Amino acid sequence: MDHAIIITGGSQRLGLALAKALHSKLTPVIITYRTERASLVELKNLGITCVQADFSSDEGIAAFSQYVKNHCSSLSAIVHNASDWLAENTETPPSLIMKAMMQIHVQTPYQLNLAFQPLLERFHQETNRAANVIHLTDYVVDKGSKKHIAYAASKAALANLTLSFSALLAPKVKVNSIAPSLLMFNIDDSDSYKEKTLKKSLMQIAPGEMEGVEAVQYLLKSRYITGHTLHLDGGRHLA
Ligand SMILES: NC(=O)C1=CN([C@@H]2O[C@H](COP(=O)(O)OP(=O)(O)OC[C@H]3O[C@@H](n4cnc5c(N)ncnc54)[C@H](OP(=O)(O)O)[C@@H]3O)[C@@H](O)[C@H]2O)C=CC1
Ligand SMILES: Nc1nc2c(c(=O)[nH]1)N=C([C@H](O)[C@@H](O)CO)CN2
């Protein structure tokens, strides 16, 4: 596949919306998924390549990396969307929570960006346009989180990868972060939690997946933005 776009964690929520919005004949989308879901049928019917990948081990990262190298001649973009929102809890040792958070939010983007550098640079060689790397971080990078300590620290490390990789890969590849505070709730979020969370921002809405999709499309269309973070936070920093 030429000029493919990779979206990790593409079988639900933001990743699923991104896959459907970005897929085209000129830029075929490859999504990774860990869990079998009904959405995969719809994606495959659209011609989207769905690759099962569990990034909780370095072997899982390497296996996906090899798949891409075997099937792709160039990459126009990779969106590092896959993520676990783990809270500290009494059942899981802190060492394992931090290990899991750093594995999915830091090891995976770090190892895949280095592995795919030649494929991203080949896109630039073929089109004279910069390829793109996008890291999905989080508002808590700048504030921390007392209930998701390891999660926030790992997202902060991911935000730092944006700075390093944008300097390393320029001008052939642009690298940016998107930092939402709230895009969409989870199915098990209580009404009281939703009410409390909405009040944390000035806009007081959960904008939905398309807010994230449009931010990704803006970065993909830009020829100049690199090393930056788009904050999708509804003015929470001023609330
Ligand atoms: N939703 C929101 O309001 C906010 C989202 N964000 C960030 O935006 C991004 C998208 O959010 P959202 O759509 O809610 O994400 P999800 O919580 O739905 O996670 C996306 C996917 O990540 C995959 N994933 C998790 N761990 C692994 C792993 N070890 N290996 C492979 N895949 C894995 C899951 O795959 P599977 O389901 O197949 O197991 C899941 O479908 C995330 O990076 C998130 O941190 C930031 C702030 C707010
Ligand atoms: N991987 C995920 N990360 C985050 C999620 C999520 O559902 N999956 N959700 C949030 C929340 O929206 C939080 O920002 C406010 O409730 C944060 N990160």
XYZ file of N, CA and C and ligand atoms in Angstrom:
783
model
N 0.853 -1.204 0.000
C 0.000 0.000 0.000
C 0.885 1.249 0.000
N 0.514 2.211 -0.876
C 1.215 3.503 -0.921
C 0.454 4.548 -0.107
N 1.206 5.388 0.556
C 0.643 6.590 1.214
C -0.387 6.241 2.293
N -0.234 5.065 2.907
C -1.212 4.622 3.917
C -1.192 5.527 5.147
N -2.373 5.591 5.789
C -2.495 6.263 7.098
C -2.727 5.180 8.140
N -1.911 5.159 9.185
C -2.082 4.213 10.279
C -2.796 4.906 11.423
N -3.820 4.247 11.956
C -4.509 4.738 13.159
C -4.486 3.609 14.172
N -3.801 3.810 15.302
C -3.794 2.754 16.307
C -5.053 2.879 17.159
N -5.607 1.742 17.580
C -6.835 1.761 18.376
C -8.006 2.298 17.593
N -8.232 1.751 16.394
C -9.219 2.316 15.479
C -10.566 1.627 15.444
N -10.880 0.767 16.420
C -12.133 0.001 16.308
C -13.293 0.617 17.078
N -13.036 1.711 17.815
C -14.136 2.354 18.530
C -13.857 3.827 18.724
N -14.932 4.563 19.086
C -14.828 5.954 19.542
C -13.999 6.819 18.605
N -13.005 7.547 19.101
C -12.297 8.492 18.210
C -11.596 7.787 17.062
N -10.915 6.672 17.353
C -10.168 5.973 16.299
C -11.069 5.492 15.186
N -12.257 5.013 15.534
C -13.217 4.543 14.532
C -13.705 5.704 13.665
N -14.001 6.820 14.300
C -14.453 8.007 13.540
C -13.339 8.504 12.629
N -12.104 8.466 13.113
C -10.965 8.884 12.288
C -10.811 7.981 11.064
N -10.903 6.663 11.282
C -10.717 5.717 10.183
C -11.736 5.969 9.076
N -12.991 6.165 9.463
C -14.043 6.370 8.464
C -13.865 7.704 7.739
N -13.370 8.717 8.473
C -13.240 10.055 7.878
C -12.011 10.160 6.969
N -10.945 9.429 7.294
C -9.676 9.618 6.571
C -9.459 8.634 5.429
N -10.192 7.512 5.428
C -9.936 6.477 4.408
C -10.311 6.955 3.007
N -9.400 6.717 2.068
C -9.714 6.988 0.655
C -8.802 6.122 -0.214
N -9.068 6.072 -1.516
C -8.230 5.282 -2.434
C -6.790 5.818 -2.444
N -6.646 7.145 -2.339
C -5.301 7.744 -2.389
C -4.563 7.587 -1.060
N -5.339 7.554 0.039
C -4.702 7.394 1.362
C -5.438 6.279 2.105
N -5.124 5.009 1.801
C -5.808 3.895 2.476
C -5.484 3.858 3.961
N -6.468 3.558 4.761
C -6.283 3.527 6.226
C -6.021 2.101 6.696
N -5.068 1.981 7.608
C -4.821 0.745 8.346
C -5.128 1.037 9.811
N -6.027 0.282 10.412
C -6.262 0.459 11.848
C -5.725 -0.737 12.608
N -5.309 -0.486 13.845
C -5.034 -1.627 14.732
C -6.191 -1.763 15.706
N -6.416 -3.002 16.123
C -7.414 -3.269 17.165
C -6.883 -4.364 18.053
N -7.360 -4.400 19.288
C -6.945 -5.462 20.225
C -8.100 -6.424 20.458
N -9.284 -5.895 20.554
C -10.479 -6.665 20.884
C -11.395 -6.776 19.669
N -11.916 -7.973 19.394
C -12.858 -8.149 18.281
C -14.133 -7.351 18.549
N -14.563 -6.563 17.594
C -15.780 -5.781 17.751
C -16.574 -5.789 16.450
N -17.906 -5.558 16.563
C -18.772 -5.535 15.385
C -18.338 -4.446 14.401
N -17.753 -3.388 14.900
C -17.344 -2.269 14.016
C -16.329 -2.708 12.966
N -15.613 -3.812 13.246
C -14.571 -4.248 12.306
C -15.182 -4.694 10.987
N -16.410 -5.245 11.035
C -17.087 -5.674 9.809
C -17.338 -4.464 8.908
N -17.850 -3.397 9.509
C -18.130 -2.166 8.748
C -16.841 -1.594 8.162
N -15.779 -1.588 8.963
C -14.500 -1.036 8.477
C -13.971 -1.866 7.309
N -14.020 -3.189 7.422
C -13.509 -4.043 6.339
C -14.349 -3.859 5.075
N -15.657 -3.678 5.244
C -16.530 -3.434 4.073
C -16.204 -2.118 3.378
N -15.613 -1.181 4.147
C -15.206 0.107 3.557
C -13.844 -0.001 2.880
N -13.205 -1.147 3.029
C -11.883 -1.340 2.432
C -10.749 -0.970 3.360
N -11.080 -0.781 4.643
C -10.064 -0.416 5.631
C -9.405 -1.683 6.155
N -8.063 -1.679 6.195
C -7.305 -2.828 6.663
C -7.280 -2.843 8.183
N -7.729 -3.926 8.773
C -7.805 -4.048 10.245
C -6.789 -5.086 10.696
N -5.830 -4.659 11.510
C -4.747 -5.545 11.950
C -4.821 -5.713 13.461
N -4.923 -6.932 13.928
C -4.965 -7.169 15.374
C -3.567 -6.955 15.935
N -3.496 -6.101 16.959
C -2.188 -5.789 17.562
C -2.395 -5.457 19.027
N -1.626 -6.124 19.885
C -1.633 -5.814 21.317
C -0.267 -5.228 21.664
N -0.271 -3.926 21.982
C 1.001 -3.240 22.190
C 1.488 -3.357 23.638
N 0.858 -4.208 24.430
C 1.266 -4.353 25.844
C 2.604 -5.073 25.967
N 3.098 -5.618 24.847
C 4.447 -6.215 24.859
C 5.262 -5.641 23.706
N 6.572 -5.650 23.857
C 7.445 -5.189 22.763
C 7.327 -6.130 21.562
N 7.021 -7.389 21.829
C 6.818 -8.346 20.725
C 5.587 -7.951 19.904
N 4.570 -7.476 20.594
C 3.365 -7.042 19.880
C 3.634 -5.817 19.018
N 4.443 -4.907 19.530
C 4.840 -3.714 18.760
C 5.642 -4.151 17.539
N 6.595 -5.063 17.766
C 7.469 -5.513 16.667
C 6.674 -6.250 15.588
N 5.698 -7.017 16.004
C 4.900 -7.779 15.028
C 4.110 -6.835 14.129
N 3.535 -5.787 14.730
C 2.796 -4.820 13.903
C 3.749 -4.058 13.002
N 4.893 -3.681 13.535
C 5.905 -2.972 12.743
C 6.285 -3.803 11.521
N 6.478 -5.091 11.718
C 6.868 -5.961 10.594
C 5.743 -6.070 9.573
N 4.501 -6.146 10.073
C 3.357 -6.208 9.141
C 3.377 -4.986 8.220
N 3.555 -3.817 8.815
C 3.524 -2.578 8.029
C 4.678 -2.566 7.014
N 5.860 -2.967 7.461
C 7.014 -2.974 6.546
C 6.810 -3.960 5.395
N 6.077 -5.048 5.663
C 5.820 -6.053 4.613
C 4.735 -5.608 3.635
N 3.858 -4.696 4.056
C 2.685 -4.364 3.235
C 2.632 -2.932 2.737
N 3.518 -2.076 3.266
C 3.437 -0.661 2.892
C 4.763 -0.211 2.266
N 4.638 0.611 1.193
C 5.852 1.164 0.582
C 6.103 2.596 1.057
N 5.053 3.244 1.586
C 5.238 4.578 2.168
C 4.054 4.849 3.104
N 4.254 5.766 4.041
C 3.202 6.148 4.985
C 2.981 7.645 4.929
N 1.737 8.076 4.767
C 1.467 9.522 4.763
C 1.254 10.037 6.185
N 0.797 9.145 7.088
C 0.574 9.593 8.473
C 0.446 8.404 9.406
N 0.786 8.620 10.658
C 0.439 7.679 11.713
C -0.169 8.473 12.859
N -1.338 8.035 13.311
C -2.029 8.667 14.436
C -1.951 7.711 15.614
N -1.200 8.108 16.634
C -1.050 7.277 17.844
C -2.215 7.592 18.778
N -3.273 6.826 18.615
C -4.540 7.031 19.314
C -4.760 5.992 20.408
N -4.183 4.802 20.250
C -4.417 3.697 21.201
C -4.029 4.125 22.606
N -4.880 3.803 23.565
C -4.665 4.309 24.921
C -5.532 3.558 25.919
N -5.026 3.430 27.122
C -5.804 2.908 28.253
C -5.883 3.999 29.304
N -7.064 4.301 29.771
C -7.253 5.339 30.801
C -7.330 4.661 32.156
N -6.170 4.235 32.657
C -6.123 3.465 33.904
C -6.004 4.407 35.093
N -6.842 4.157 36.098
C -6.746 4.891 37.370
C -5.962 4.050 38.363
N -5.327 4.684 39.323
C -4.696 3.940 40.418
C -5.815 3.204 41.159
N -5.516 1.982 41.559
C -6.531 1.206 42.291
C -5.847 0.241 43.250
N -6.599 -0.284 44.196
C -6.019 -1.119 45.261
C -5.687 -2.525 44.771
N -6.275 -2.935 43.620
C -6.025 -4.326 43.174
C -4.723 -4.458 42.390
N -4.290 -3.367 41.768
C -3.136 -3.459 40.871
C -1.944 -2.721 41.471
N -0.784 -3.420 41.587
C 0.407 -2.741 42.120
C 0.762 -1.510 41.283
N 1.137 -0.412 41.920
C 1.494 0.799 41.170
C 2.547 0.536 40.100
N 3.458 -0.365 40.366
C 4.514 -0.639 39.374
C 3.917 -1.143 38.060
N 2.830 -1.940 38.161
C 2.227 -2.499 36.937
C 1.394 -1.449 36.210
N 0.773 -0.566 36.983
C -0.012 0.503 36.333
C 0.916 1.424 35.545
N 2.011 1.827 36.192
C 2.959 2.716 35.502
C 3.565 2.010 34.290
N 3.881 0.723 34.429
C 4.479 -0.036 33.310
C 3.513 -0.092 32.134
N 2.246 -0.348 32.426
C 1.241 -0.453 31.356
C 1.024 0.897 30.677
N 1.016 1.959 31.465
C 0.788 3.295 30.902
C 1.961 3.731 30.030
N 3.162 3.461 30.483
C 4.333 3.841 29.691
C 4.441 2.978 28.439
N 3.980 1.717 28.524
C 4.063 0.827 27.353
C 3.178 1.312 26.224
N 1.924 1.669 26.530
C 1.004 2.028 25.442
C 1.191 3.476 25.000
N 1.505 4.375 25.942
C 1.555 5.797 25.594
C 2.949 6.300 25.225
N 4.004 5.523 25.550
C 5.369 5.992 25.271
C 6.158 4.979 24.437
N 6.261 3.735 24.935
C 7.033 2.726 24.189
C 6.467 2.523 22.782
N 5.137 2.423 22.696
C 4.532 2.124 21.383
C 4.781 3.246 20.376
N 4.436 4.491 20.696
C 4.733 5.561 19.726
C 6.224 5.707 19.446
N 7.050 5.582 20.486
C 8.503 5.745 20.329
C 9.066 4.706 19.363
N 8.732 3.445 19.622
C 9.282 2.366 18.783
C 8.724 2.411 17.360
N 7.425 2.704 17.224
C 6.835 2.719 15.868
C 7.309 3.925 15.065
N 7.470 5.081 15.701
C 7.965 6.258 14.958
C 9.353 5.984 14.388
N 10.227 5.365 15.185
C 11.585 5.068 14.712
C 11.556 3.994 13.621
N 10.677 3.006 13.805
C 10.605 1.923 12.809
C 10.051 2.422 11.479
N 9.114 3.371 11.531
C 8.432 3.826 10.320
C 9.054 5.080 9.716
N 10.145 5.605 10.297
C 10.760 6.818 9.757
C 11.054 6.706 8.261
N 11.651 5.592 7.786
C 11.921 5.502 6.339
C 10.650 5.541 5.494
N 9.577 4.935 5.972
C 8.323 4.915 5.199
C 7.667 6.294 5.172
N 7.773 7.017 6.275
C 7.241 8.383 6.328
C 8.054 9.306 5.404
N 9.357 9.132 5.417
C 10.226 9.975 4.586
C 10.053 9.650 3.098
N 9.694 8.406 2.801
C 9.466 8.052 1.390
C 8.227 8.773 0.854
N 7.226 8.973 1.719
C 6.044 9.742 1.294
C 6.487 11.144 0.853
N 7.364 11.759 1.653
C 7.843 13.105 1.301
C 8.599 13.069 -0.022
N 9.423 12.052 -0.217
C 10.216 11.897 -1.448
C 9.293 11.770 -2.668
N 8.188 11.068 -2.483
C 7.272 10.804 -3.606
C 6.332 11.963 -3.901
N 6.044 12.785 -2.885
C 4.990 13.809 -3.070
C 5.471 15.241 -2.839
N 6.682 15.387 -2.272
C 7.201 16.702 -1.865
C 6.303 17.373 -0.830
N 5.505 16.590 -0.116
C 4.716 17.050 1.029
C 5.198 16.322 2.258
N 5.178 17.008 3.410
C 5.615 16.368 4.654
C 4.596 15.304 5.065
N 5.093 14.186 5.550
C 4.229 13.196 6.195
C 3.892 13.706 7.601
N 2.996 12.999 8.276
C 2.538 13.466 9.585
C 2.552 12.382 10.642
N 2.983 12.738 11.833
C 2.815 11.923 13.038
C 1.972 12.746 14.003
N 0.918 12.139 14.542
C 0.053 12.820 15.507
C -0.050 11.961 16.762
N 0.261 12.575 17.906
C 0.148 11.909 19.203
C -1.100 12.422 19.924
N -1.982 11.525 20.330
C -3.122 11.924 21.156
C -2.664 11.965 22.609
N -2.552 13.157 23.157
C -2.115 13.280 24.550
C -3.345 13.561 25.408
N -3.312 14.630 26.246
C -4.444 14.866 27.154
C -4.192 16.194 27.857
N -5.243 16.883 28.212
C -5.198 18.127 28.989
C -4.379 17.941 30.273
N -4.424 16.763 30.857
C -3.758 16.527 32.144
C -2.234 16.570 32.033
N -1.713 16.629 30.812
C -0.256 16.801 30.646
C 0.212 18.053 31.392
N -0.590 19.110 31.347
C -0.199 20.383 31.960
C -0.670 20.553 33.392
N -1.556 19.634 33.850
C -2.134 19.827 35.196
C -1.855 18.668 36.133
N -1.536 17.471 35.572
C -1.482 16.264 36.382
C -2.893 15.772 36.678
N -2.965 14.631 37.351
C -4.260 14.067 37.725
C -4.083 13.215 38.981
N -4.789 13.578 40.046
C -4.584 12.841 41.306
C -5.194 11.448 41.263
N -6.120 11.186 40.296
C -6.748 9.854 40.211
C -6.157 9.012 39.066
N -5.429 9.655 38.148
C -4.807 8.929 37.024
C -3.345 9.402 36.927
N -2.567 9.125 37.979
C -1.214 9.655 38.106
C -0.295 9.101 37.020
N -0.278 7.791 36.877
C 0.605 7.153 35.892
C 0.155 7.478 34.469
N -1.158 7.524 34.272
C -1.709 7.876 32.959
C -1.224 9.265 32.566
N -1.383 10.228 33.468
C -0.992 11.613 33.175
C 0.514 11.715 32.917
N 1.312 11.013 33.718
C 2.773 11.068 33.532
C 3.159 10.495 32.175
N 2.500 9.416 31.774
C 2.840 8.794 30.483
C 2.409 9.679 29.315
N 1.299 10.376 29.457
C 0.854 11.290 28.404
C 1.795 12.505 28.335
N 2.346 12.894 29.490
C 3.320 13.993 29.491
C 4.598 13.567 28.774
N 4.983 12.317 28.948
C 6.157 11.796 28.238
C 5.879 11.745 26.736
N 4.649 11.389 26.381
C 4.257 11.360 24.963
C 4.320 12.767 24.374
N 3.887 13.751 25.137
C 3.963 15.147 24.674
C 5.414 15.549 24.442
N 6.318 15.014 25.252
C 7.744 15.328 25.063
C 8.291 14.645 23.808
N 7.763 13.442 23.504
C 8.166 12.774 22.258
C 7.831 13.646 21.047
N 6.733 14.387 21.134
C 6.359 15.288 20.036
C 7.468 16.300 19.768
N 8.043 16.850 20.833
C 9.118 17.843 20.679
C 10.351 17.203 20.046
N 10.758 16.038 20.556
C 11.970 15.389 20.052
C 11.803 14.920 18.611
N 10.677 14.265 18.326
C 10.491 13.731 16.969
C 10.243 14.836 15.944
N 9.632 15.943 16.368
C 9.440 17.026 15.375
C 10.795 17.596 14.974
N 11.742 17.686 15.907
C 13.092 18.181 15.575
C 13.866 17.142 14.769
N 13.723 15.877 15.127
C 14.460 14.812 14.437
C 14.002 14.640 12.995
N 12.676 14.711 12.754
C 12.133 14.279 11.462
C 11.882 15.417 10.487
N 11.945 16.691 10.972
C 11.721 17.815 10.069
C 12.836 17.881 9.010
N 12.551 18.355 7.816
C 11.268 18.874 7.306
C 10.448 17.830 6.556
N 10.895 16.569 6.575
C 10.184 15.560 5.773
C 8.919 15.066 6.459
N 8.905 15.203 7.808
C 7.769 14.724 8.597
C 7.416 15.770 9.656
N 6.091 16.096 9.767
C 5.638 16.987 10.847
C 5.148 16.118 12.006
N 5.366 16.571 13.239
C 4.959 15.812 14.424
C 4.237 16.750 15.382
N 2.991 16.437 15.730
C 2.201 17.300 16.620
C 1.387 16.454 17.596
N 0.938 17.114 18.659
C 0.044 16.488 19.643
C -1.340 17.106 19.550
N -2.320 16.312 19.915
C -3.674 16.824 20.143
C -4.029 16.477 21.577
N -4.383 17.480 22.383
C -4.618 17.289 23.824
C -6.073 17.606 24.161
N -6.951 16.617 24.109
C -8.339 16.867 24.523
C -8.442 16.925 26.043
N -9.447 17.637 26.574
C -9.760 17.450 27.993
C -10.955 16.497 28.074
N -11.982 16.759 27.248
C -13.147 15.864 27.171
C -13.657 15.868 25.743
N -13.723 14.713 25.121
C -14.343 14.592 23.807
C -15.690 13.894 23.944
N -15.639 12.710 24.553
C -16.872 11.938 24.741
C -16.782 11.170 26.058
N -17.918 10.957 26.684
C -17.948 10.178 27.921
C -17.868 8.685 27.613
N -17.684 7.912 28.659
C -17.730 6.460 28.534
C -19.099 5.955 28.919
N -19.447 4.778 28.437
C -20.808 4.267 28.581
C -21.223 4.131 30.054
N -20.234 3.903 30.913
C -20.574 3.674 32.330
C -20.426 4.939 33.183
N -20.210 6.077 32.572
C -20.106 7.325 33.329
C -21.482 7.691 33.894
N -21.531 8.006 35.178
C -22.811 8.349 35.827
C -23.243 9.763 35.431
N -24.528 10.051 35.622
C -25.034 11.397 35.324
C -24.359 12.439 36.205
N -24.104 12.078 37.465
C -23.455 13.049 38.367
C -22.025 13.329 37.918
N -21.339 12.266 37.436
C -19.962 12.465 36.942
C -19.986 13.356 35.706
N -20.944 13.088 34.823
C -21.035 13.883 33.584
C -21.309 15.347 33.920
N -22.240 15.590 34.854
C -22.602 16.961 35.227
C -21.399 17.688 35.823
N -20.676 16.994 36.686
C -19.489 17.580 37.339
C -18.395 17.874 36.306
N -18.221 16.924 35.380
C -17.142 17.075 34.392
C -17.430 18.211 33.412
N -18.692 18.299 32.958
C -19.060 19.358 32.001
C -18.804 20.747 32.585
N -18.984 20.880 33.901
C -18.802 22.191 34.545
C -17.334 22.607 34.629
N -16.416 21.679 34.317
C -14.987 21.987 34.457
C -14.477 22.892 33.332
N -15.258 22.986 32.224
C -14.788 23.838 31.115
C -15.718 25.030 30.932
N -15.256 26.029 30.198
C -16.095 27.207 29.917
C -17.245 26.853 28.977
N -16.972 25.956 28.018
C -17.991 25.620 27.011
C -19.033 24.650 27.533
N -18.682 23.836 28.538
C -19.601 22.946 29.261
C -20.342 21.979 28.339
N -19.596 21.435 27.344
C -20.181 20.398 26.480
C -19.157 19.269 26.306
N -19.660 18.099 25.918
C -18.785 17.013 25.441
C -18.924 17.053 23.921
N -17.930 17.574 23.192
C -18.111 17.878 21.764
C -18.266 16.664 20.864
N -17.784 15.512 21.306
C -17.911 14.308 20.484
C -16.695 14.047 19.629
N -16.696 12.883 18.957
C -15.527 12.433 18.200
C -15.115 13.392 17.091
N -16.117 14.038 16.453
C -15.788 14.856 15.280
C -14.888 16.037 15.633
N -14.930 16.482 16.881
C -14.000 17.550 17.307
C -12.558 17.061 17.146
N -12.321 15.801 17.509
C -10.984 15.229 17.345
C -10.660 14.960 15.890
N -11.629 14.480 15.131
C -11.414 14.205 13.703
C -11.016 15.482 12.966
N -11.747 16.567 13.254
C -11.460 17.822 12.542
C -10.099 18.407 12.935
N -9.687 18.164 14.179
C -8.347 18.619 14.592
C -7.269 17.829 13.854
N -7.466 16.532 13.696
C -6.509 15.707 12.932
C -6.477 16.177 11.478
N -7.642 16.405 10.890
C -7.684 16.846 9.485
C -6.984 18.182 9.290
N -7.111 19.070 10.279
C -6.429 20.372 10.211
C -4.913 20.197 10.196
N -4.412 19.319 11.059
C -2.958 19.091 11.094
C -2.466 18.401 9.819
N -3.261 17.467 9.289
C -2.848 16.773 8.064
C -2.802 17.736 6.884
N -3.685 18.756 6.910
C -3.761 19.693 5.780
C -2.654 20.755 5.863
N -2.205 21.041 7.090
C -1.172 22.066 7.271
C 0.159 21.633 6.655
N 0.890 22.611 6.104
C 2.247 22.325 5.590
C 3.308 22.910 6.508
N 2.864 23.505 7.654
C 3.820 24.337 8.397
C 3.866 24.073 9.898
N 2.739 23.529 10.427
C 2.677 23.332 11.886
C 3.430 22.062 12.273
N 4.427 22.209 13.146
C 5.093 21.032 13.712
C 5.627 21.368 15.095
N 5.699 20.366 15.950
C 6.200 20.550 17.302
C 5.222 21.214 18.241
N 3.931 21.211 17.883
C 2.941 21.912 18.692
C 1.855 20.980 19.209
N 1.042 21.518 20.119
C -0.109 20.806 20.673
C -1.377 21.593 20.388
N -2.358 20.929 19.810
C -3.698 21.525 19.667
C -4.492 21.160 20.922
N -4.935 22.158 21.669
C -5.668 21.931 22.921
C -7.170 21.942 22.649
N -7.797 20.789 22.821
C -9.254 20.687 22.626
C -9.883 20.611 24.020
N -9.948 21.794 24.710
C -10.304 21.742 26.129
C -11.476 22.641 26.527
N -12.174 23.236 25.579
C -13.368 24.026 25.908
C -13.092 25.180 26.854
N -11.839 25.634 26.902
C -11.498 26.751 27.788
C -11.354 26.327 29.243
N -11.107 25.011 29.427
C -10.982 24.504 30.813
C -9.857 25.206 31.573
N -8.834 25.616 30.886
C -7.682 26.238 31.562
C -8.053 27.597 32.172
N -9.214 28.126 31.807
C -9.644 29.432 32.330
C -10.869 29.325 33.238
N -11.395 28.120 33.336
C -12.665 27.926 34.097
C -12.405 28.064 35.601
N -12.384 10.272 25.221
C -12.000 11.444 25.701
O -12.832 12.283 26.110
C -10.544 11.780 25.765
C -9.624 11.054 25.012
N -8.292 11.369 25.078
C -7.349 10.601 24.259
O -7.837 10.514 22.913
C -7.569 9.194 22.383
C -8.887 8.554 21.940
O -9.752 8.470 23.069
P -10.874 7.309 23.102
O -11.475 7.172 21.746
O -11.734 7.545 24.283
O -9.950 6.028 23.355
P -10.358 4.577 23.921
O -10.326 4.579 25.417
O -11.587 4.148 23.225
O -9.070 3.700 23.448
C -8.792 3.560 22.073
C -8.350 2.155 21.797
O -7.054 1.924 22.361
C -6.874 0.512 22.269
N -5.839 0.016 23.170
C -5.739 0.234 24.496
N -4.676 -0.435 25.002
C -4.102 -1.100 23.960
C -2.984 -1.971 23.829
N -2.242 -2.318 24.899
N -2.704 -2.475 22.606
C -3.458 -2.146 21.530
N -4.527 -1.321 21.572
C -4.842 -0.810 22.790
C -8.229 -0.103 22.599
O -8.376 -1.205 21.726
P -9.462 -2.366 21.928
O -10.759 -1.672 22.195
O -9.433 -3.081 20.610
O -9.006 -3.225 23.088
C -9.225 1.039 22.347
O -10.233 0.729 21.433
C -6.847 8.437 23.483
O -5.448 8.493 23.282
C -7.228 9.181 24.744
O -6.254 9.041 25.783
C -7.816 12.362 25.889
C -8.693 13.090 26.657
C -10.107 12.880 26.610
N -7.895 6.163 26.501
C -8.739 7.051 27.047
N -8.265 8.187 27.596
C -9.136 9.051 28.177
C -10.507 8.801 28.181
C -10.973 7.600 27.577
O -12.180 7.321 27.560
N -10.058 6.766 27.027
N -11.390 9.666 28.741
C -10.966 10.750 29.360
C -12.038 11.619 29.976
O -12.780 12.260 28.971
C -11.595 12.687 30.907
O -10.801 13.552 30.194
C -12.812 13.431 31.467
O -13.766 12.543 31.916
C -9.533 11.096 29.471
N -8.685 10.170 28.750
